[in-house]
Amino acid sequence: MERSMAYESDLNLKATELRLGLPGSDEPEKPSTTPSVRSNKRASPEISEESRSKGSSCVSSKVESGERDSAPPAKEQVVGWPPIRSYRKNCLRAKKNDQVDGAGMYVKVSVDGAPYLRKIDLQVYKNYPELLETLENMFKLTIGEYSEKEGYNGSDFAPTYEDKDGDWMLVGDVPWDMFISSCKRLRIMKGSEARGLSC
Amino acid sequence: MTRSDLFIGNCYAVSPERATSRFTRVRSVTLKGKPRFADFNLMPPNWGAHFAPWVSATAKAYPWLEKIHLKRMSVTDDDLALLAESFSGFKELVLVCCDGFGTSGLAAVASKCRQLKVLDLIESEVSDDEVDWIMCFPDTETCLESLIFDCVECLVDFDALERLVVRSPSLKKLRLNRFVSIGQLYRLMVRAPQLTHLGTGSFSPSEDVAQGELELDYVSAFAACKSLVCLSGFREIVPDCLPAIYPVCANLTSLNFSYANISAEQLKPIISNCHKLQTFWVLDSICDEGLQAVATTCKELRELRVFPFDPREDIEGPVSEVGLQAISEGCRKLQSILYFCQRMTNAAVIAMSKNCPDLVVFRLCIMGRQRPDHVTGEPMDEGFGAIVMNCKKLTRLAVSGLLTDTAFAYIGKYGKIVRTLSVAFAGDSDMGLKYVLEGCPRLQKLEIRDSPFGDTALLSGLHHYYNMRFLWMSACRLSHQGCQQIAQALPHLVVEVIKHEDTVHTDDYADTLYMYRSLAGRRHDVPKFVSIL
């Protein structure tokens, strides 16, 4: 839809200017990890020799001089190292995907005037429009569009969130990645208070 | 000489025909197959260790067979069906790190082995054939004493499981898989308060939380299990549920939290009551602080395993030399340790060598390859040297970190009763391996990967290879010629060179050598990626 496209590109423009390169951003990921250890692919002897000798020559020269000024460069992952069985790796990998640093992905959502709270998993959403659509459906209300200057002007509802510092912010002001890593909970404000947020 | 328990440490060391004709009154068979490094994907699949020829030979020779214990074997559903058909008095099946079978094989065992006391599936890969094997146990009272299926990655019908537990009055060991919720666990526990060993399954509420699941009196359920000494599971633990186990802590001798991502704070109230604990497996999520808590309370600790929550290299790790030092000071009776960490110091390892003189097994895995002492920058030679020097009972050693030939000189000089040695990314030259082969007369199992040992070193062990169960060397500096020389010199050794599909194949380079003594000669089930020299 035209409107939501405009919404999205609006945010993205802002996002670019404020980009901090947080994980999950559009920037290319550093090629620091290589084939998964589950594959049987192994480095050819030349390569493994090379990386071994690179690693060890880097290390042994330092050992000779009795110094150690920096950690060896991050190495490519190799098959079967560290020696953990795949069953255990798979079990724990599933757990890691559930876990998140910082504020945590499950946040409570309250709506002014509603008697109960809901909980949502922010990880499930890729951007603001998806999140807002879910909130609208969940609580049967209309939040409308975000604009940088005027917030959710014209709407009876304004989605706000409490961030890591304890401040209440308007949803949409910061890039999505920053939002999900700092949002502790959501509150959908209603009425005049909401309308007043545009100032 | 008659023997009723047949133990075969390498299934290729002797043929099934020869073993069964030599030993006629066997009631129990233990077989071990693949070498341990196969667990870490260093062996291509379908290498071998098939149970099939063994089950058919023993089916003919020992119709009265009661127990089969397999480790790292390939077992098929047909094998299990034949087993179930052939042994009318069959009592115990234990499958450790096995694969190749599924729930239909289990169903055959469950339905036909009417005297079955033990069905233990430990770290095995079981495919989901959509057969509910739990339903296949007979409707009558069973003889079951032990049912361990925590590794089985498929749903079982819970009602059938509950009924099975109810009609198994001798059941003492029950380890559930992660598909069993805490509410279901409760129901089973109240049916089986006589349990001594319990694997708790997920230890979290089910997805669609049944009303009241969180309100069940778990504490009473645990309190009713007065004989509980071994607790494991916690596969998807919700830490709020943890206090339920308080009533049993004081009696626990074994606790396995190695799938539970808990913090030091969550651990402390539990561990502070575990005065009798002898075996403790845990994730490094408890940090050095958690290990300090263990050291404070668990004075009877014999075995500790600390697994990494995040098994990558070159990241900040939550446990270090601090935790190891604390354990060494608090747990003086320690006999066996497996410790994964990102950083370590010689000082801490030396401390452990002095504080824990009863150590039999010392396995330290510094996950960053060739990492030196974190504080001094030196190799870890002195630490491991102290272990072999001071721990007079040491028979199993796994080394890691930056190690020069000096470390191996120490092992060769002091490791006189070492039987099992595991080496990775270590050493400078052939001398390292030579020291070990020439110095360790009791060495039985040697597994080496990615270390600069070549043909000269390999040849220096000729005098000893017939005394060993096996030698594994992968990604070292061996050539085909070198391996060939061994094969020619020692006709009773089977010398396998394994090709991996994406290593460069040259005539000169032998990527993986696996060799073992054998009365059977070259095996008949050689896959095409293996050449036997």
XYZ file of C-alpha atoms in Angstrom:
732
model
C 0.000 0.000 0.000
C 1.154 3.423 -0.872
C 0.833 4.885 2.556
C 2.718 2.242 4.379
C 5.440 2.405 1.753
C 5.851 6.073 2.394
C 5.894 5.311 6.090
C 8.560 2.765 5.700
C 10.830 4.818 3.475
C 10.384 7.756 5.780
C 11.687 5.770 8.684
C 14.421 4.239 6.640
C 15.698 7.638 5.638
C 15.940 8.606 9.229
C 17.356 5.218 10.032
C 20.185 5.711 7.600
C 21.170 8.974 9.133
C 21.103 7.608 12.638
C 22.526 4.220 11.783
C 24.685 2.728 14.426
C 25.344 -0.562 12.698
C 23.605 -2.690 15.286
C 23.307 -6.433 14.751
C 20.548 -7.315 12.352
C 21.001 -4.089 10.441
C 21.294 -4.046 6.694
C 25.011 -3.644 6.694
C 26.919 -6.639 5.349
C 27.965 -8.952 8.102
C 31.616 -9.456 8.719
C 32.704 -12.768 7.262
C 33.978 -13.942 10.567
C 32.321 -17.322 10.619
C 32.591 -19.979 7.988
C 30.958 -23.294 7.207
C 28.923 -24.772 9.996
C 30.696 -27.465 11.909
C 27.958 -29.884 11.027
C 29.100 -30.187 7.465
C 31.874 -32.577 6.706
C 33.687 -29.932 4.787
C 37.234 -29.631 5.861
C 39.893 -27.161 4.903
C 42.340 -28.610 2.426
C 45.700 -29.484 3.893
C 47.294 -26.404 2.407
C 44.722 -24.141 3.937
C 44.710 -25.812 7.291
C 48.485 -25.879 7.237
C 48.465 -22.238 6.378
C 46.049 -21.204 9.035
C 47.843 -23.362 11.511
C 51.207 -22.002 10.581
C 49.805 -18.515 10.441
C 48.420 -18.972 13.870
C 51.447 -20.707 15.215
C 54.027 -18.534 13.550
C 52.214 -15.553 14.890
C 52.258 -17.152 18.267
C 55.678 -18.769 18.269
C 57.526 -15.627 17.318
C 55.897 -13.933 20.227
C 56.747 -16.820 22.477
C 60.378 -16.574 21.443
C 60.508 -12.942 22.249
C 58.760 -13.719 25.488
C 55.996 -11.294 24.765
C 52.382 -11.505 24.011
C 50.944 -8.260 22.853
C 47.757 -9.304 21.176
C 45.435 -12.274 20.844
C 45.815 -14.297 17.652
C 43.530 -13.163 14.807
C 40.034 -14.625 14.860
C 40.322 -17.997 13.208
C 38.035 -19.698 10.770
C 35.849 -22.281 12.353
C 37.096 -25.788 11.787
C 35.223 -29.041 11.711
C 34.707 -30.645 15.059
C 36.231 -27.886 17.164
C 35.584 -27.283 19.982
C 34.891 -30.965 20.543
C 31.211 -30.879 21.412
C 28.826 -33.524 20.124
C 26.253 -32.329 17.586
C 23.343 -33.342 19.780
C 24.470 -30.979 22.512
C 25.296 -28.220 20.026
C 21.844 -28.453 18.470
C 20.063 -28.356 21.811
C 21.982 -25.316 22.925
C 21.740 -23.559 19.581
C 17.982 -23.620 19.931
C 18.308 -22.010 23.334
C 20.631 -19.316 22.087
C 18.128 -18.281 19.485
C 15.657 -17.675 22.249
C 18.052 -15.651 24.255
C 18.822 -12.003 23.654
C 21.229 -9.556 25.191
C 19.954 -6.443 26.805
C 16.345 -5.717 27.515
C 14.919 -9.022 26.305
C 12.512 -9.662 23.493
C 9.270 -10.434 25.350
C 7.721 -7.176 26.433
C 4.507 -6.349 28.183
C 2.028 -4.183 26.366
C -0.509 -2.099 28.186
C -3.293 -0.004 26.749
C -4.719 2.868 28.699
C -8.160 1.905 29.843
C -7.788 -1.820 29.189
C -7.892 -4.081 32.273
C -5.213 -6.551 31.215
C -1.713 -6.582 29.850
C -0.474 -8.598 26.896
C 2.959 -9.890 26.112
C 4.582 -9.900 22.709
C 7.857 -11.143 21.314
C 9.509 -8.255 19.504
C 11.842 -10.624 17.673
C 8.932 -11.801 15.621
C 8.602 -8.447 13.832
C 10.933 -7.076 11.238
C 9.915 -3.431 11.308
C 7.564 -0.858 12.784
C 4.652 -1.356 10.402
C 4.477 -5.054 11.326
C 4.550 -4.274 15.017
C 1.929 -1.576 14.820
C -0.369 -3.700 12.729
C -0.169 -6.426 15.353
C -0.938 -3.988 18.132
C -3.884 -2.626 16.218
C -5.259 -6.125 15.732
C -4.543 -7.236 19.242
C -6.319 -4.366 20.915
C -8.820 -3.488 18.229
C -7.751 0.077 17.837
C -6.256 2.350 15.221
C -2.892 3.872 15.737
C -2.297 5.239 12.296
C 0.865 6.464 10.740
C 4.014 7.730 12.213
C 5.620 10.905 11.035
C 8.774 12.310 12.414
C 7.448 15.753 12.970
C 4.030 14.941 14.191
C 4.161 11.527 15.708
C 0.827 9.784 15.404
C -1.012 12.988 14.943
C -4.706 12.648 14.539
C -4.860 9.287 16.213
C -6.544 8.638 19.523
C -3.747 6.282 20.403
C -0.021 6.745 20.625
C 2.307 3.804 21.107
C 5.075 4.564 23.548
C 7.790 2.480 25.103
C 10.035 2.530 28.091
C 13.662 2.192 27.153
C 16.675 0.844 29.024
C 17.235 4.192 30.700
C 13.695 4.304 32.018
C 12.607 7.047 29.657
C 9.309 6.937 27.842
C 9.729 7.337 24.108
C 7.441 7.469 21.137
C 7.522 4.283 19.096
C 9.107 5.046 15.744
C 11.563 7.736 16.746
C 14.658 5.577 16.606
C 15.818 2.977 14.085
C 14.115 -0.378 14.478
C 17.241 -2.187 15.659
C 17.875 0.332 18.347
C 14.266 0.101 19.385
C 14.157 -3.659 19.824
C 17.349 -3.742 21.774
C 16.288 -1.030 24.166
C 12.555 -1.462 24.527
C 11.533 -2.797 27.925
C 7.816 -2.431 27.625
C 5.096 -0.801 25.578
C 2.249 1.425 26.570
C -0.402 2.574 24.198
C -1.535 5.918 25.417
C -4.996 7.175 24.789
C -6.843 10.393 24.451
C -5.547 13.864 24.994
C -2.282 12.711 26.397
C -1.708 10.806 23.212
C -2.697 13.624 20.999
C -0.422 15.921 22.890
C 2.637 13.860 22.066
C 3.192 15.541 18.788
C 4.537 18.641 20.422
C 38.328 -70.353 30.211
C 34.715 -69.512 30.110
C 33.476 -65.988 30.277
C 29.909 -64.884 30.652
C 30.500 -61.179 29.958
C 32.097 -60.595 26.593
C 33.756 -57.201 26.242
C 35.072 -56.165 22.833
C 36.668 -52.717 22.898
C 36.928 -52.501 19.131
C 34.333 -54.367 17.114
C 36.870 -54.847 14.309
C 39.522 -56.415 16.522
C 37.935 -59.819 16.219
C 35.311 -61.343 13.942
C 31.889 -62.208 15.380
C 32.344 -65.823 14.291
C 35.640 -66.174 16.050
C 34.411 -64.522 19.228
C 31.257 -66.604 19.433
C 33.030 -69.862 18.790
C 35.745 -69.099 21.324
C 33.369 -68.061 24.102
C 30.386 -70.303 24.412
C 28.540 -69.357 27.572
C 28.114 -65.676 27.126
C 25.190 -63.898 28.726
C 26.274 -60.337 28.117
C 28.009 -58.641 25.181
C 29.616 -55.198 25.157
C 30.799 -53.782 21.843
C 32.461 -50.518 21.002
C 32.653 -49.300 17.441
C 33.709 -45.968 16.021
C 36.596 -44.013 17.499
C 35.633 -41.057 19.636
C 36.613 -38.396 17.117
C 33.731 -39.613 14.962
C 31.477 -37.760 17.433
C 32.886 -34.497 16.145
C 32.272 -35.100 12.448
C 35.886 -36.085 11.785
C 34.788 -39.371 10.284
C 32.611 -39.503 7.166
C 29.250 -41.176 7.682
C 28.865 -44.885 6.883
C 32.392 -45.699 7.918
C 31.303 -48.903 9.594
C 30.891 -50.395 13.063
C 27.758 -52.214 12.025
C 25.923 -54.181 14.635
C 24.354 -56.465 12.018
C 27.017 -59.192 11.798
C 27.208 -59.276 15.582
C 23.513 -59.619 16.177
C 23.247 -62.443 13.698
C 26.260 -64.300 15.093
C 25.136 -63.928 18.697
C 21.546 -64.818 17.811
C 22.807 -68.202 16.654
C 25.413 -68.739 19.348
C 23.761 -67.337 22.455
C 19.992 -67.750 22.423
C 20.044 -67.199 26.173
C 21.737 -63.797 25.810
C 20.475 -61.282 28.357
C 22.386 -58.092 27.875
C 23.760 -56.039 25.009
C 25.688 -52.838 25.546
C 26.808 -50.910 22.453
C 28.820 -47.740 22.103
C 29.279 -45.835 18.842
C 27.835 -48.608 16.725
C 25.563 -48.355 13.697
C 22.392 -50.183 14.602
C 19.440 -50.636 12.255
C 15.788 -51.332 12.940
C 16.284 -54.751 11.402
C 19.059 -55.436 13.880
C 16.761 -54.530 16.735
C 13.973 -56.653 15.309
C 16.317 -59.634 15.053
C 17.480 -59.034 18.605
C 13.907 -58.951 19.839
C 13.079 -62.183 18.000
C 16.176 -64.109 18.970
C 16.647 -63.678 22.673
C 13.617 -64.776 24.635
C 15.130 -63.963 28.005
C 16.553 -60.630 26.942
C 16.870 -58.200 29.844
C 19.084 -55.209 29.096
C 19.700 -53.025 26.083
C 22.028 -50.062 26.441
C 22.828 -47.943 23.365
C 25.346 -45.158 23.854
C 26.184 -42.757 20.997
C 24.622 -45.114 18.476
C 22.707 -44.263 15.340
C 20.975 -45.796 12.343
C 17.755 -46.877 14.013
C 14.412 -45.349 14.808
C 11.308 -45.703 16.884
C 10.208 -48.747 14.900
C 13.266 -50.620 16.138
C 12.432 -49.585 19.681
C 8.882 -50.772 19.165
C 10.132 -54.234 18.261
C 12.175 -54.417 21.452
C 9.375 -53.049 23.597
C 6.806 -55.490 22.302
C 8.832 -58.693 22.121
C 11.294 -58.561 25.016
C 8.954 -59.533 27.775
C 11.682 -59.807 30.394
C 13.116 -56.405 29.604
C 14.515 -54.660 32.672
C 16.660 -51.994 31.095
C 16.193 -49.901 27.983
C 18.757 -47.119 28.058
C 19.239 -44.810 25.092
C 22.073 -42.420 25.841
C 23.178 -39.668 23.467
C 22.000 -41.731 20.526
C 20.352 -40.512 17.384
C 16.904 -42.023 17.024
C 14.870 -41.281 13.936
C 11.189 -40.593 14.241
C 9.405 -43.330 12.342
C 6.096 -42.127 13.723
C 5.675 -45.326 15.642
C 4.717 -44.805 19.237
C 7.062 -47.301 20.781
C 5.890 -46.592 24.329
C 2.517 -47.981 23.332
C 4.219 -51.206 22.269
C 5.117 -52.398 25.727
C 2.810 -55.243 26.762
C -0.309 -54.363 28.738
C 0.692 -56.486 31.659
C 2.988 -55.608 34.486
C 6.547 -55.095 33.210
C 9.947 -55.903 34.691
C 11.252 -52.462 33.792
C 13.834 -51.074 36.185
C 15.403 -48.485 33.917
C 13.918 -46.515 31.037
C 16.190 -43.811 29.674
C 15.118 -41.975 26.555
C 16.173 -38.367 27.070
C 17.935 -38.259 23.711
C 14.908 -39.371 21.713
C 13.789 -36.375 19.731
C 10.182 -37.248 19.227
C 6.951 -37.028 21.072
C 5.663 -40.030 22.971
C 2.052 -40.541 23.890
C 1.937 -39.288 27.430
C -1.038 -41.281 28.586
C 0.639 -44.450 27.359
C 3.787 -43.464 29.216
C 1.882 -42.811 32.392
C 0.166 -46.184 32.176
C 3.511 -47.841 31.546
C 4.977 -46.258 34.650
C 1.995 -47.362 36.680
C 2.439 -50.983 35.632
C 6.218 -50.959 36.175
C 6.523 -51.304 39.931
C 10.266 -52.027 39.769
C 11.067 -48.850 37.890
C 13.959 -47.043 39.511
C 15.474 -45.031 36.700
C 13.406 -42.866 34.420
C 14.884 -40.221 32.144
C 12.351 -38.392 30.053
C 12.886 -36.479 26.865
C 12.305 -32.786 26.356
C 8.811 -33.322 25.025
C 7.565 -34.079 28.498
C 6.369 -30.944 30.257
C 6.722 -30.225 33.918
C 3.046 -30.850 34.495
C 3.395 -34.282 32.937
C 6.506 -34.897 34.985
C 4.464 -34.225 38.086
C 1.962 -36.871 37.152
C 4.706 -39.427 36.613
C 6.482 -38.574 39.828
C 3.419 -39.115 41.939
C 3.041 -42.503 40.287
C 6.663 -43.455 40.876
C 7.972 -42.075 44.167
C 10.369 -45.019 44.363
C 12.579 -43.566 41.629
C 16.287 -43.260 42.336
C 17.277 -41.653 39.015
C 15.114 -39.049 37.350
C 15.574 -37.143 34.114
C 13.056 -34.343 34.286
C 12.394 -33.719 30.606
C 11.826 -30.099 29.660
C 11.138 -28.827 33.184
C 8.944 -26.145 31.798
C 5.242 -25.785 31.318
C 3.754 -26.989 28.070
C 3.094 -24.509 25.281
C -0.613 -24.346 25.763
C -0.431 -23.998 29.505
C -3.088 -26.158 31.027
C -4.795 -24.232 33.733
C -3.164 -25.094 37.006
C 0.019 -26.578 35.609
C 1.954 -23.894 37.371
C 0.048 -24.437 40.575
C 0.843 -28.102 41.058
C 2.699 -28.911 44.218
C 6.021 -29.828 42.697
C 7.828 -29.469 45.973
C 5.727 -32.227 47.504
C 6.201 -34.422 44.477
C 9.958 -34.135 44.871
C 9.759 -34.527 48.613
C 7.897 -37.793 48.139
C 10.798 -39.223 46.152
C 12.822 -40.158 49.160
C 15.231 -42.359 47.262
C 16.139 -39.886 44.557
C 19.894 -39.613 44.222
C 20.417 -38.676 40.588
C 18.741 -35.791 38.816
C 19.120 -34.658 35.202
C 17.090 -33.217 32.339
C 16.080 -29.584 32.694
C 16.110 -29.358 28.934
C 14.084 -26.183 28.615
C 14.201 -25.055 32.161
C 12.119 -22.215 33.428
C 14.259 -21.039 36.345
C 11.223 -20.172 38.440
C 10.493 -23.888 38.632
C 13.895 -24.726 40.052
C 13.042 -24.389 43.759
C 10.827 -27.451 43.372
C 13.905 -29.650 43.677
C 15.019 -28.305 47.066
C 13.672 -31.304 49.004
C 15.988 -33.742 47.202
C 19.194 -31.700 47.093
C 20.570 -33.001 50.362
C 20.430 -36.585 49.097
C 21.686 -36.034 45.584
C 24.895 -37.728 44.566
C 24.567 -36.811 40.899
C 23.188 -33.675 39.276
C 23.216 -32.886 35.577
C 22.455 -29.280 34.677
C 24.368 -29.423 31.421
C 21.363 -28.435 29.327
C 20.162 -25.769 31.735
C 21.146 -22.220 30.983
C 21.140 -20.991 34.564
C 23.123 -18.263 36.224
C 25.254 -18.334 39.361
C 22.427 -16.709 41.293
C 19.999 -19.380 40.218
C 22.440 -22.140 41.032
C 23.482 -21.044 44.484
C 20.340 -21.868 46.459
C 20.350 -25.336 44.929
C 24.008 -26.213 45.179
C 24.367 -24.909 48.708
C 22.270 -27.857 49.819
C 24.032 -30.499 47.764
C 26.504 -31.645 50.361
C 26.628 -35.207 49.129
C 27.110 -34.405 45.476
C 29.709 -36.564 43.761
C 28.948 -35.966 40.097
C 28.081 -32.566 38.691
C 27.610 -31.650 35.028
C 26.843 -28.033 34.290
C 26.926 -25.274 31.661
C 29.447 -22.464 31.918
C 26.500 -20.068 32.237
C 27.026 -20.411 35.990
C 30.337 -18.548 35.567
C 33.347 -18.674 37.867
C 31.064 -17.465 40.626
C 28.874 -20.538 40.297
C 31.919 -22.771 40.402
C 33.036 -21.044 43.559
C 29.686 -21.918 45.077
C 30.196 -25.546 44.054
C 33.641 -25.521 45.613
C 32.251 -24.167 48.863
C 29.676 -26.882 49.363
C 30.490 -29.977 47.354
C 33.300 -31.476 49.352
C 32.534 -34.983 48.134
C 32.743 -34.071 44.469
C 34.410 -36.748 42.378
C 33.457 -35.770 38.832
C 32.909 -32.330 37.335
C 32.037 -31.460 33.738
C 31.661 -27.855 32.641
C 30.253 -27.525 29.123
C 30.152 -24.332 27.057
C 26.848 -22.707 26.372
C 28.353 -21.058 23.332
C 30.995 -23.355 21.852
C 32.819 -20.912 19.651
C 36.392 -19.762 19.731
C 37.675 -16.325 20.450
C 34.804 -14.999 22.494
C 34.647 -13.887 26.083
C 33.983 -16.924 28.177
C 32.186 -16.987 31.485
C 34.519 -19.493 33.146
C 38.247 -19.299 33.458
C 41.234 -20.170 35.605
C 39.395 -18.595 38.524
C 36.740 -21.304 38.495
C 39.295 -24.067 38.091
C 41.356 -22.772 40.968
C 38.303 -22.547 43.193
C 37.290 -26.108 42.408
C 40.778 -27.368 43.079
C 40.751 -25.741 46.497
C 37.280 -26.836 47.487
C 36.910 -30.258 45.956
C 39.957 -32.152 47.109
C 38.553 -35.565 46.294
C 38.122 -34.765 42.631
C 38.860 -37.716 40.350
C 37.590 -36.625 36.967
C 37.266 -33.265 35.294
C 36.194 -32.040 31.875
C 36.466 -28.266 31.631
C 35.727 -26.076 28.639
C 36.945 -22.491 28.857
C 38.244 -19.611 26.801
C 41.172 -18.717 29.025
C 43.397 -20.551 31.454
C 46.651 -20.161 33.302
C 49.423 -22.583 34.135
C 49.117 -21.523 37.749
C 45.561 -22.767 38.057
C 46.353 -26.075 36.395
C 49.406 -26.515 38.608
C 47.250 -25.750 41.636
C 44.810 -28.443 40.626
C 47.637 -30.929 40.160
C 48.670 -30.342 43.755
C 45.272 -29.965 45.389
C 43.604 -32.928 43.709
C 46.014 -35.845 43.949
C 43.288 -38.385 43.209
C 42.764 -37.173 39.659
C 42.347 -40.053 37.227
C 40.884 -38.065 34.328
C 42.020 -34.559 33.405
C 40.482 -33.064 30.274
C 40.945 -29.390 29.720
C 39.628 -27.780 26.578
C 40.778 -24.226 26.009
C 38.494 -23.467 23.132
C 40.661 -20.959 21.315
C 43.194 -23.031 19.434
C 46.769 -22.632 20.619
C 45.873 -20.159 23.303
C 48.760 -19.475 25.687
C 48.602 -18.834 29.405
C 46.253 -15.914 29.662
C 48.345 -14.031 32.173
C 51.948 -14.852 31.320
C 51.642 -15.457 27.587
C 53.614 -18.664 27.935
C 52.683 -22.040 26.555
C 50.577 -24.316 28.734
C 53.424 -26.828 28.985
C 54.064 -26.323 32.673
C 50.465 -26.778 33.661
C 50.017 -30.096 31.897
C 53.491 -31.111 32.990
C 52.447 -30.629 36.594
C 49.349 -32.737 36.055
C 51.300 -35.758 34.812
C 53.957 -35.230 37.436
C 51.753 -34.806 40.480
C 48.679 -36.849 39.706
C 50.016 -40.323 40.235
C 46.750 -42.023 39.382
C 46.182 -40.248 36.092
C 45.127 -42.558 33.272
C 43.256 -40.224 30.938
C 44.473 -36.867 29.656
C 43.220 -34.364 27.088
C 45.387 -31.357 26.364
C 44.765 -28.013 24.691
C 46.046 -24.500 24.398
C 49.478 -23.530 23.144
C 51.744 -26.522 23.683
C 55.311 -27.078 22.577
C 57.189 -30.359 22.394
C 58.118 -29.746 26.015
C 54.594 -30.636 27.120
C 54.940 -33.986 25.409
C 58.344 -34.523 26.928
C 56.661 -34.180 30.319
C 53.933 -36.605 29.351
C 56.476 -39.124 28.138
C 58.565 -38.735 31.249
C 55.856 -38.786 33.912
C 52.739 -40.233 32.322
C 53.663 -43.802 33.025
C 50.138 -45.069 33.560
C 48.376 -42.887 31.004
C 46.085 -45.040 28.858
C 44.140 -42.473 26.881
C 45.581 -39.296 25.412
C 43.779 -36.722 23.299
C 45.762 -34.067 21.427
C 44.602 -31.238 19.182
C 46.496 -28.365 17.531
C 49.568 -28.988 19.667
C 53.299 -29.609 19.478
C 56.122 -28.299 17.335
C 57.718 -31.302 15.678
C 57.968 -35.058 15.432
C 59.703 -35.059 18.794
C 56.428 -34.382 20.536
C 54.840 -37.608 19.374
C 58.053 -39.511 19.827
C 58.273 -38.562 23.479
C 54.831 -39.986 24.059
C 55.228 -43.186 22.065
C 58.560 -43.926 23.658
C 57.675 -42.837 27.161
C 54.160 -44.100 27.881
C 54.140 -47.886 28.154
C 50.485 -48.105 29.128
C 49.177 -46.006 26.280
C 46.154 -47.705 24.711
C 44.196 -45.029 22.927
C 45.822 -42.103 21.223
C 43.822 -39.583 19.236
C 45.565 -36.665 17.581
C 44.306 -33.988 15.232
C 45.884 -31.034 13.466
C 49.338 -31.424 14.955
C 52.717 -31.313 13.155
C 53.652 -34.970 13.604
C 54.906 -36.858 10.577
C 56.163 -40.221 9.402
C 59.312 -40.240 11.509
C 57.251 -39.854 14.625
C 54.789 -42.476 13.485
C 57.578 -44.980 12.919
C 58.946 -44.415 16.394
C 55.935 -46.215 17.846
C 56.394 -49.530 16.032
C 57.428 -51.251 19.240
C 54.220 -50.289 20.919
C 51.335 -50.419 18.453
C 50.403 -54.014 19.187
C 49.806 -52.972 22.785
C 47.354 -50.307 21.795
C 43.700 -50.457 21.030
C 43.989 -47.762 18.380
C 45.803 -44.736 17.036
C 43.992 -41.899 15.304
C 45.823 -39.131 13.510
C 44.048 -36.604 11.327
C 45.315 -33.480 9.595
C 48.847 -34.180 10.745
C 51.858 -34.592 8.457
C 51.615 -38.203 7.489
C 52.207 -39.614 4.045
C 50.874 -42.755 2.465
C 54.385 -44.166 2.384
C 54.785 -43.691 6.090
C 51.492 -45.449 6.801
C 52.422 -48.164 4.353
C 55.641 -48.811 6.222
C 53.706 -49.393 9.405
C 51.300 -51.737 7.664
C 54.138 -53.770 6.270
C 56.029 -53.946 9.528
C 53.013 -54.931 11.606
C 50.781 -57.446 9.845
C 48.301 -57.701 12.719
C 47.579 -54.046 12.574
C 44.787 -52.832 10.341
C 45.927 -49.532 8.875
C 43.073 -47.465 7.483
C 43.593 -44.261 5.573
C 40.393 -42.289 5.329
C 39.823 -39.787 2.562
C 37.589 -36.814 3.161
C 35.736 -35.567 0.141
C 37.025 -32.063 0.137
C 40.586 -32.493 1.136
C 43.106 -32.339 -1.641
C 44.035 -35.861 -2.598
C 47.679 -36.306 -3.173
C 49.603 -39.511 -3.091
C 51.822 -38.011 -0.497
C 49.362 -36.834 2.068
C 47.351 -39.115 4.319
C 44.724 -36.949 5.919
C 43.301 -39.401 8.391
C 44.984 -42.481 9.753
C 43.043 -44.861 11.939
C 44.859 -48.001 12.901
C 44.110 -50.792 15.335
C 45.283 -54.258 16.211
C 43.087 -57.015 14.979
C 42.860 -60.772 14.827
C 40.328 -60.448 12.056
C 42.514 -58.838 9.432
C 41.073 -56.327 7.015
C 37.358 -55.916 7.377
C 34.903 -56.841 4.672
C 32.651 -53.805 4.912
C 35.125 -51.161 3.804
C 33.458 -48.100 2.250
C 35.065 -46.561 -0.806
C 36.567 -43.634 1.011
C 38.708 -45.923 3.151
C 41.830 -47.670 1.950
C 43.326 -50.404 4.043
C 47.046 -50.541 3.496
